[in-house]
Amino acid sequence: MTANLDQLRRCHFAVDLGAARTRVYVKGAGLIVDQPSVAAVNTRTGALMAVGEFAEQMTGRTPSYIKTVRPVSGGTVVDIEMAQRMLRHLIGEKTRRVLRRKPRLRAAACTPHDADPLARRATVETLVGLGARRVELVDTLIAAAVGCGLPVERAEATMIMVCGAAATQVAVLSLGSIVTAERIGVGGEAVDNAIVQHLRHQHELMLPSQSVRPLQLALSGNGLTPHGPATTEIHGRDVATGLARSVQVDTAAVRNAIQTPLTAVLDGIGKVLRDCPPDLVADLADRGIMMVGGTALLPGFDQMLRQATGMPVHIAERPDVCAVQGLGAMLDGKVEPLVLDPAAG
């Protein structure tokens, strides 16, 4: 992190390409894009019909020749050309014209902690296609820690948990670097799928993909805690007849269905703590875990972690945008590099 800070300050814009949402930060303008990572394409002509919120609303509601695609999966660009087209439309012609005037346009981007060279290259090529002459890559864990105000550069342990749509990343940071980290392939999508599968098997009900998030319906009230409503009415389509139907769902059963994917997250936290030096674990007993990412807002998730680990658990003020805010802070020079005192001669 220390080595890249000078390079990051020269960057003109930063991009956080997530599986669920894409965010763009422009130096001097702030966060200008926060939209779903979705594009709608006309398969007959190849034309781009919509991007972002509008494209997400079209999911599952289009004629056969219009297809909605997600060019980013698990924090990795899987379709470079479509990702470039999506970003161009999201950023807008006016902002792109301003960026093109920069003599040597530089960009920064987040990458997952365990991203392989191909995934990193795909991110670089996506931004080079937008006109960037140089692209700096920053680990999502460090960017998110900076964005939520953790003292990353100090010689003390901080633990961060990035709860994304496709995966959850957990790490212990100290002196601006990652001491130990773990990526768990369970995120918000896995939780949603657990609810969808439960309703399909227990109630023979199929939920519409976009009309409502099944998560918000099933976990209204106090979420994962047993103090929420005992039952919830959910509307969907009958698996056998195809007709619309409403059912009363036992929220306790839904909570049990969600526990299975979330158990993997607890296992990942345990592994990170076991691999961490004892002195740093002692720091964490007081400071606890900072949760960021969209899935951190899952009702009751923080309480579940608190009970399982016995550590304090905090949710960042704006958990969904911490990573891009961290990149923005680095671009704006708000993060000071660690300066060591000269050794006494």
Short mmCIF file of C-alpha atoms in Angstrom, two decimals:
data_model
loop_
_atom_site.label_atom_id
_atom_site.label_comp_id
_atom_site.label_asym_id
_atom_site.label_seq_id
_atom_site.Cartn_x
_atom_site.Cartn_y
_atom_site.Cartn_z
CA MET A 1 0.00 0.00 0.00
CA THR A 2 2.76 2.46 0.96
CA ALA A 3 4.58 1.96 -2.34
CA ASN A 4 1.48 2.69 -4.43
CA LEU A 5 0.18 5.78 -2.64
CA ASP A 6 2.22 8.21 -4.75
CA GLN A 7 1.01 6.51 -7.94
CA LEU A 8 -2.59 6.51 -6.71
CA ARG A 9 -2.49 10.25 -6.07
CA ARG A 10 -1.76 10.75 -9.77
CA CYS A 11 -4.88 8.80 -10.79
CA HIS A 12 -7.83 10.77 -12.19
CA PHE A 13 -10.65 8.31 -11.52
CA ALA A 14 -11.32 5.06 -9.67
CA VAL A 15 -13.67 2.15 -10.39
CA ASP A 16 -15.11 -0.52 -8.10
CA LEU A 17 -16.47 -3.22 -10.43
CA GLY A 18 -18.61 -5.45 -8.22
CA ALA A 19 -20.78 -8.43 -9.08
CA ALA A 20 -23.85 -6.54 -7.86
CA ARG A 21 -23.01 -2.85 -8.40
CA THR A 22 -20.50 -0.68 -10.24
CA ARG A 23 -19.22 2.52 -8.65
CA VAL A 24 -17.07 5.24 -10.21
CA TYR A 25 -15.24 7.98 -8.31
CA VAL A 26 -13.79 10.95 -10.20
CA LYS A 27 -11.16 13.14 -8.54
CA GLY A 28 -12.69 16.52 -7.83
CA ALA A 29 -16.24 15.34 -8.52
CA GLY A 30 -16.65 12.51 -6.00
CA LEU A 31 -18.83 9.43 -6.47
CA ILE A 32 -20.58 9.91 -9.82
CA VAL A 33 -21.85 6.37 -10.53
CA ASP A 34 -23.51 3.84 -8.21
CA GLN A 35 -25.56 1.50 -10.40
CA PRO A 36 -26.23 -2.25 -10.77
CA SER A 37 -23.65 -4.10 -12.91
CA VAL A 38 -26.22 -5.08 -15.55
CA ALA A 39 -26.59 -4.37 -19.27
CA ALA A 40 -29.49 -5.21 -21.61
CA VAL A 41 -28.52 -6.14 -25.18
CA ASN A 42 -30.54 -6.63 -28.36
CA THR A 43 -29.23 -10.00 -29.62
CA ARG A 44 -30.45 -9.30 -33.17
CA THR A 45 -28.53 -6.06 -33.67
CA GLY A 46 -25.97 -6.16 -30.84
CA ALA A 47 -27.19 -2.75 -29.68
CA LEU A 48 -27.05 -1.83 -26.01
CA MET A 49 -30.62 -1.20 -24.85
CA ALA A 50 -30.06 -0.17 -21.21
CA VAL A 51 -27.54 -0.27 -18.38
CA GLY A 52 -27.71 0.00 -14.59
CA GLU A 53 -31.04 0.39 -12.79
CA PHE A 54 -33.15 0.34 -15.96
CA ALA A 55 -31.46 -2.85 -17.22
CA GLU A 56 -31.98 -4.53 -13.85
CA GLN A 57 -35.70 -3.69 -13.96
CA MET A 58 -35.84 -5.39 -17.38
CA THR A 59 -34.46 -8.69 -16.03
CA GLY A 60 -36.99 -11.47 -16.55
CA ARG A 61 -39.43 -9.09 -18.29
CA THR A 62 -38.00 -8.85 -21.82
CA PRO A 63 -38.83 -10.44 -25.18
CA SER A 64 -36.58 -13.34 -26.22
CA TYR A 65 -34.32 -11.16 -28.40
CA ILE A 66 -33.37 -8.84 -25.51
CA LYS A 67 -30.92 -10.38 -23.07
CA THR A 68 -29.72 -8.97 -19.75
CA VAL A 69 -26.08 -9.74 -19.01
CA ARG A 70 -23.76 -9.24 -16.04
CA PRO A 71 -20.20 -8.61 -17.30
CA VAL A 72 -18.77 -8.91 -13.77
CA SER A 73 -18.93 -12.09 -11.69
CA GLY A 74 -17.44 -12.44 -8.22
CA GLY A 75 -15.46 -9.21 -8.55
CA THR A 76 -13.86 -10.42 -11.80
CA VAL A 77 -14.60 -9.05 -15.28
CA VAL A 78 -15.82 -12.00 -17.36
CA ASP A 79 -16.80 -9.99 -20.48
CA ILE A 80 -14.32 -7.17 -21.11
CA GLU A 81 -16.08 -5.65 -24.13
CA MET A 82 -19.47 -5.55 -22.42
CA ALA A 83 -17.93 -4.15 -19.23
CA GLN A 84 -16.38 -1.33 -21.27
CA ARG A 85 -19.68 -0.55 -23.03
CA MET A 86 -21.52 -0.59 -19.71
CA LEU A 87 -18.98 1.75 -18.06
CA ARG A 88 -19.04 4.19 -21.00
CA HIS A 89 -22.80 4.57 -20.68
CA LEU A 90 -22.75 4.78 -16.89
CA ILE A 91 -20.02 7.44 -16.81
CA GLY A 92 -21.71 9.50 -19.54
CA GLU A 93 -20.33 11.40 -22.53
CA LYS A 94 -19.81 14.68 -20.64
CA THR A 95 -17.58 13.17 -17.92
CA ARG A 96 -15.70 11.01 -20.45
CA ARG A 97 -14.93 14.14 -22.49
CA VAL A 98 -13.46 15.79 -19.38
CA LEU A 99 -11.36 12.71 -18.61
CA ARG A 100 -10.11 12.43 -22.20
CA ARG A 101 -8.59 15.91 -21.90
CA LYS A 102 -6.15 14.67 -19.24
CA PRO A 103 -2.70 14.36 -20.84
CA ARG A 104 -1.93 10.93 -19.34
CA LEU A 105 -5.18 9.51 -18.02
CA ARG A 106 -4.65 7.24 -15.01
CA ALA A 107 -7.19 5.01 -13.31
CA ALA A 108 -7.41 2.93 -10.13
CA ALA A 109 -9.52 -0.17 -9.55
CA CYS A 110 -10.37 -2.63 -6.78
CA THR A 111 -9.51 -6.31 -7.17
CA PRO A 112 -10.46 -9.21 -4.86
CA HIS A 113 -7.70 -10.34 -2.50
CA ASP A 114 -7.06 -13.66 -4.25
CA ALA A 115 -7.54 -12.44 -7.83
CA ASP A 116 -5.36 -14.42 -10.25
CA PRO A 117 -3.23 -12.71 -12.94
CA LEU A 118 -5.91 -13.25 -15.62
CA ALA A 119 -8.58 -11.58 -13.49
CA ARG A 120 -6.27 -8.64 -12.74
CA ARG A 121 -5.42 -8.31 -16.43
CA ALA A 122 -9.12 -8.30 -17.38
CA THR A 123 -9.71 -5.37 -14.98
CA VAL A 124 -6.74 -3.47 -16.43
CA GLU A 125 -7.86 -4.07 -20.04
CA THR A 126 -11.39 -2.91 -19.22
CA LEU A 127 -10.10 0.49 -18.02
CA VAL A 128 -7.48 0.77 -20.77
CA GLY A 129 -10.40 0.43 -23.20
CA LEU A 130 -11.88 3.56 -21.58
CA GLY A 131 -8.72 5.53 -22.41
CA ALA A 132 -6.61 4.99 -19.28
CA ARG A 133 -2.87 4.99 -20.04
CA ARG A 134 -2.04 3.41 -16.69
CA VAL A 135 -4.13 1.42 -14.19
CA GLU A 136 -3.28 0.95 -10.51
CA LEU A 137 -4.86 -2.06 -8.78
CA VAL A 138 -5.73 -1.93 -5.08
CA ASP A 139 -6.79 -4.86 -2.92
CA THR A 140 -10.51 -4.52 -2.10
CA LEU A 141 -9.80 -5.31 1.56
CA ILE A 142 -7.38 -2.40 1.95
CA ALA A 143 -9.56 0.02 -0.02
CA ALA A 144 -12.61 -0.89 2.08
CA ALA A 145 -10.64 -0.55 5.34
CA VAL A 146 -9.47 2.93 4.33
CA GLY A 147 -12.99 3.86 3.22
CA CYS A 148 -14.58 3.02 6.57
CA GLY A 149 -11.91 4.89 8.55
CA LEU A 150 -9.90 2.02 10.03
CA PRO A 151 -6.32 2.97 11.09
CA VAL A 152 -4.82 0.67 8.46
CA GLU A 153 -1.32 2.19 8.50
CA ARG A 154 -0.74 1.77 12.25
CA ALA A 155 1.06 -1.09 13.99
CA GLU A 156 -2.16 -2.45 15.44
CA ALA A 157 -4.55 -5.10 14.22
CA THR A 158 -7.79 -4.27 12.47
CA MET A 159 -10.16 -6.93 11.17
CA ILE A 160 -12.37 -6.25 8.19
CA MET A 161 -15.06 -8.34 6.57
CA VAL A 162 -16.14 -7.40 3.05
CA CYS A 163 -19.59 -8.93 2.51
CA GLY A 164 -20.12 -8.93 -1.25
CA ALA A 165 -22.80 -10.37 -3.50
CA ALA A 166 -20.74 -13.33 -4.70
CA ALA A 167 -18.20 -13.83 -1.90
CA THR A 168 -17.15 -12.72 1.58
CA GLN A 169 -13.56 -11.67 2.24
CA VAL A 170 -12.14 -11.56 5.77
CA ALA A 171 -8.72 -10.15 6.67
CA VAL A 172 -6.55 -8.90 9.50
CA LEU A 173 -4.59 -5.76 8.58
CA SER A 174 -1.59 -4.16 10.24
CA LEU A 175 1.01 -1.59 9.07
CA GLY A 176 -0.89 -1.02 5.82
CA SER A 177 -0.66 -4.66 4.74
CA ILE A 178 -2.72 -7.82 4.93
CA VAL A 179 -1.42 -10.15 7.66
CA THR A 180 -3.80 -13.00 6.89
CA ALA A 181 -6.93 -13.23 4.74
CA GLU A 182 -9.54 -15.70 3.59
CA ARG A 183 -12.08 -15.61 0.78
CA ILE A 184 -15.32 -17.50 1.38
CA GLY A 185 -17.45 -18.23 -1.69
CA VAL A 186 -20.65 -17.23 0.10
CA GLY A 187 -22.26 -13.82 -0.31
CA GLY A 188 -25.62 -12.12 -0.59
CA GLU A 189 -26.55 -14.19 -3.65
CA ALA A 190 -26.05 -17.45 -1.72
CA VAL A 191 -28.33 -16.16 1.05
CA ASP A 192 -30.99 -15.16 -1.49
CA ASN A 193 -30.70 -18.57 -3.18
CA ALA A 194 -31.10 -20.35 0.16
CA ILE A 195 -34.40 -18.52 0.70
CA VAL A 196 -35.59 -19.17 -2.87
CA GLN A 197 -34.78 -22.90 -2.60
CA HIS A 198 -36.51 -23.15 0.79
CA LEU A 199 -39.71 -21.60 -0.60
CA ARG A 200 -39.58 -23.82 -3.67
CA HIS A 201 -39.14 -27.07 -1.71
CA GLN A 202 -41.35 -26.34 1.28
CA HIS A 203 -44.13 -24.31 -0.35
CA GLU A 204 -43.76 -25.11 -4.09
CA LEU A 205 -43.53 -21.40 -4.75
CA MET A 206 -41.31 -19.63 -7.31
CA LEU A 207 -40.44 -16.04 -6.57
CA PRO A 208 -40.18 -13.33 -9.25
CA SER A 209 -36.50 -12.50 -9.73
CA GLN A 210 -36.67 -8.72 -9.61
CA SER A 211 -40.04 -7.51 -8.38
CA VAL A 212 -38.98 -7.80 -4.74
CA ARG A 213 -35.86 -9.04 -3.06
CA PRO A 214 -36.88 -12.24 -1.31
CA LEU A 215 -34.43 -11.33 1.41
CA GLN A 216 -36.25 -8.15 2.35
CA LEU A 217 -39.61 -9.92 2.46
CA ALA A 218 -38.57 -12.94 4.47
CA LEU A 219 -36.33 -11.06 6.90
CA SER A 220 -38.54 -8.09 7.69
CA GLY A 221 -38.57 -7.03 11.32
CA ASN A 222 -35.54 -8.17 13.28
CA GLY A 223 -34.07 -10.35 10.57
CA LEU A 224 -31.99 -13.28 11.76
CA THR A 225 -33.04 -12.74 15.38
CA PRO A 226 -36.04 -14.69 16.75
CA HIS A 227 -37.76 -11.43 17.79
CA GLY A 228 -39.11 -10.71 14.31
CA PRO A 229 -42.63 -11.52 13.05
CA ALA A 230 -43.61 -15.19 13.30
CA THR A 231 -44.97 -15.37 9.76
CA THR A 232 -44.62 -13.37 6.55
CA GLU A 233 -46.89 -13.33 3.51
CA ILE A 234 -45.03 -13.89 0.24
CA HIS A 235 -46.41 -13.71 -3.29
CA GLY A 236 -45.08 -15.85 -6.12
CA ARG A 237 -45.92 -18.41 -8.79
CA ASP A 238 -47.07 -21.94 -8.07
CA VAL A 239 -44.49 -24.46 -9.36
CA ALA A 240 -47.15 -26.95 -10.54
CA THR A 241 -49.94 -24.75 -11.96
CA GLY A 242 -48.00 -21.62 -12.91
CA LEU A 243 -50.69 -19.48 -11.30
CA ALA A 244 -50.06 -16.60 -8.90
CA ARG A 245 -50.30 -17.64 -5.26
CA SER A 246 -49.65 -16.21 -1.79
CA VAL A 247 -48.39 -18.22 1.16
CA GLN A 248 -47.78 -17.57 4.84
CA VAL A 249 -44.15 -18.44 5.49
CA ASP A 250 -42.72 -19.33 8.90
CA THR A 251 -39.83 -16.87 9.35
CA ALA A 252 -38.08 -19.19 11.83
CA ALA A 253 -37.78 -21.81 9.06
CA VAL A 254 -36.39 -19.16 6.70
CA ARG A 255 -33.83 -18.16 9.34
CA ASN A 256 -32.72 -21.80 9.60
CA ALA A 257 -32.36 -22.00 5.80
CA ILE A 258 -30.09 -18.94 5.86
CA GLN A 259 -27.88 -20.28 8.66
CA THR A 260 -26.36 -22.92 6.36
CA PRO A 261 -24.52 -20.57 3.95
CA LEU A 262 -23.62 -18.19 6.79
CA THR A 263 -21.94 -21.01 8.73
CA ALA A 264 -19.22 -21.03 6.06
CA VAL A 265 -18.54 -17.36 6.86
CA LEU A 266 -18.04 -18.21 10.54
CA ASP A 267 -15.60 -20.97 9.56
CA GLY A 268 -13.63 -18.48 7.47
CA ILE A 269 -13.39 -16.02 10.37
CA GLY A 270 -12.12 -18.83 12.60
CA LYS A 271 -9.43 -19.77 10.07
CA VAL A 272 -8.22 -16.16 9.79
CA LEU A 273 -7.96 -15.86 13.57
CA ARG A 274 -6.08 -19.18 13.85
CA ASP A 275 -3.53 -18.02 11.25
CA CYS A 276 -3.06 -14.64 12.95
CA PRO A 277 -0.17 -13.91 15.40
CA PRO A 278 -1.35 -13.96 19.07
CA ASP A 279 -0.41 -10.31 19.69
CA LEU A 280 -2.72 -9.16 16.89
CA VAL A 281 -5.56 -11.40 18.08
CA ALA A 282 -5.29 -9.69 21.48
CA ASP A 283 -5.82 -6.31 19.72
CA LEU A 284 -8.88 -7.69 17.93
CA ALA A 285 -10.54 -8.79 21.17
CA ASP A 286 -11.04 -5.07 21.96
CA ARG A 287 -11.58 -3.65 18.46
CA GLY A 288 -13.59 -6.48 16.96
CA ILE A 289 -14.72 -6.87 13.36
CA MET A 290 -15.74 -4.11 10.94
CA MET A 291 -18.36 -5.22 8.41
CA VAL A 292 -18.59 -3.54 5.00
CA GLY A 293 -20.30 -4.43 1.72
CA GLY A 294 -23.97 -4.62 0.80
CA THR A 295 -24.63 -7.94 2.58
CA ALA A 296 -23.42 -6.40 5.88
CA LEU A 297 -26.90 -4.82 6.01
CA LEU A 298 -28.55 -8.25 6.24
CA PRO A 299 -30.75 -7.85 9.34
CA GLY A 300 -29.32 -9.66 12.35
CA PHE A 301 -26.10 -10.80 10.62
CA ASP A 302 -23.94 -8.69 12.96
CA GLN A 303 -25.69 -10.10 16.04
CA MET A 304 -25.09 -13.64 14.81
CA LEU A 305 -21.36 -12.93 14.38
CA ARG A 306 -21.21 -11.31 17.80
CA GLN A 307 -22.67 -14.41 19.45
CA ALA A 308 -20.49 -16.84 17.49
CA THR A 309 -17.15 -15.07 17.97
CA GLY A 310 -17.61 -13.26 21.29
CA MET A 311 -15.99 -10.20 19.67
CA PRO A 312 -17.46 -6.73 19.10
CA VAL A 313 -18.95 -6.40 15.59
CA HIS A 314 -19.45 -3.02 13.92
CA ILE A 315 -21.13 -2.10 10.64
CA ALA A 316 -19.57 0.77 8.67
CA GLU A 317 -21.61 3.96 8.29
CA ARG A 318 -22.13 3.38 4.56
CA PRO A 319 -20.99 -0.23 4.13
CA ASP A 320 -21.95 -0.53 0.46
CA VAL A 321 -19.61 2.23 -0.80
CA CYS A 322 -16.61 1.83 1.52
CA ALA A 323 -14.28 0.34 -1.12
CA VAL A 324 -14.78 3.13 -3.67
CA GLN A 325 -14.61 5.77 -0.92
CA GLY A 326 -11.28 4.29 0.15
CA LEU A 327 -10.00 4.54 -3.41
CA GLY A 328 -11.24 8.13 -3.53
CA ALA A 329 -9.39 8.97 -0.29
CA MET A 330 -6.18 7.59 -1.81
CA LEU A 331 -6.71 9.57 -5.02
CA ASP A 332 -7.31 12.76 -3.05
CA GLY A 333 -4.17 12.23 -0.95
CA LYS A 334 -6.05 11.84 2.33
CA VAL A 335 -4.09 8.71 3.29
CA GLU A 336 -0.60 9.39 4.60
CA PRO A 337 2.12 6.82 3.96
CA LEU A 338 3.78 5.29 7.01
CA VAL A 339 7.01 7.17 7.84
CA LEU A 340 9.47 5.29 9.99
CA ASP A 341 11.61 7.20 12.49
CA PRO A 342 15.26 7.07 11.47
CA ALA A 343 17.17 4.58 13.57
CA ALA A 344 19.36 6.12 16.20
CA GLY A 345 22.92 5.89 15.04
#
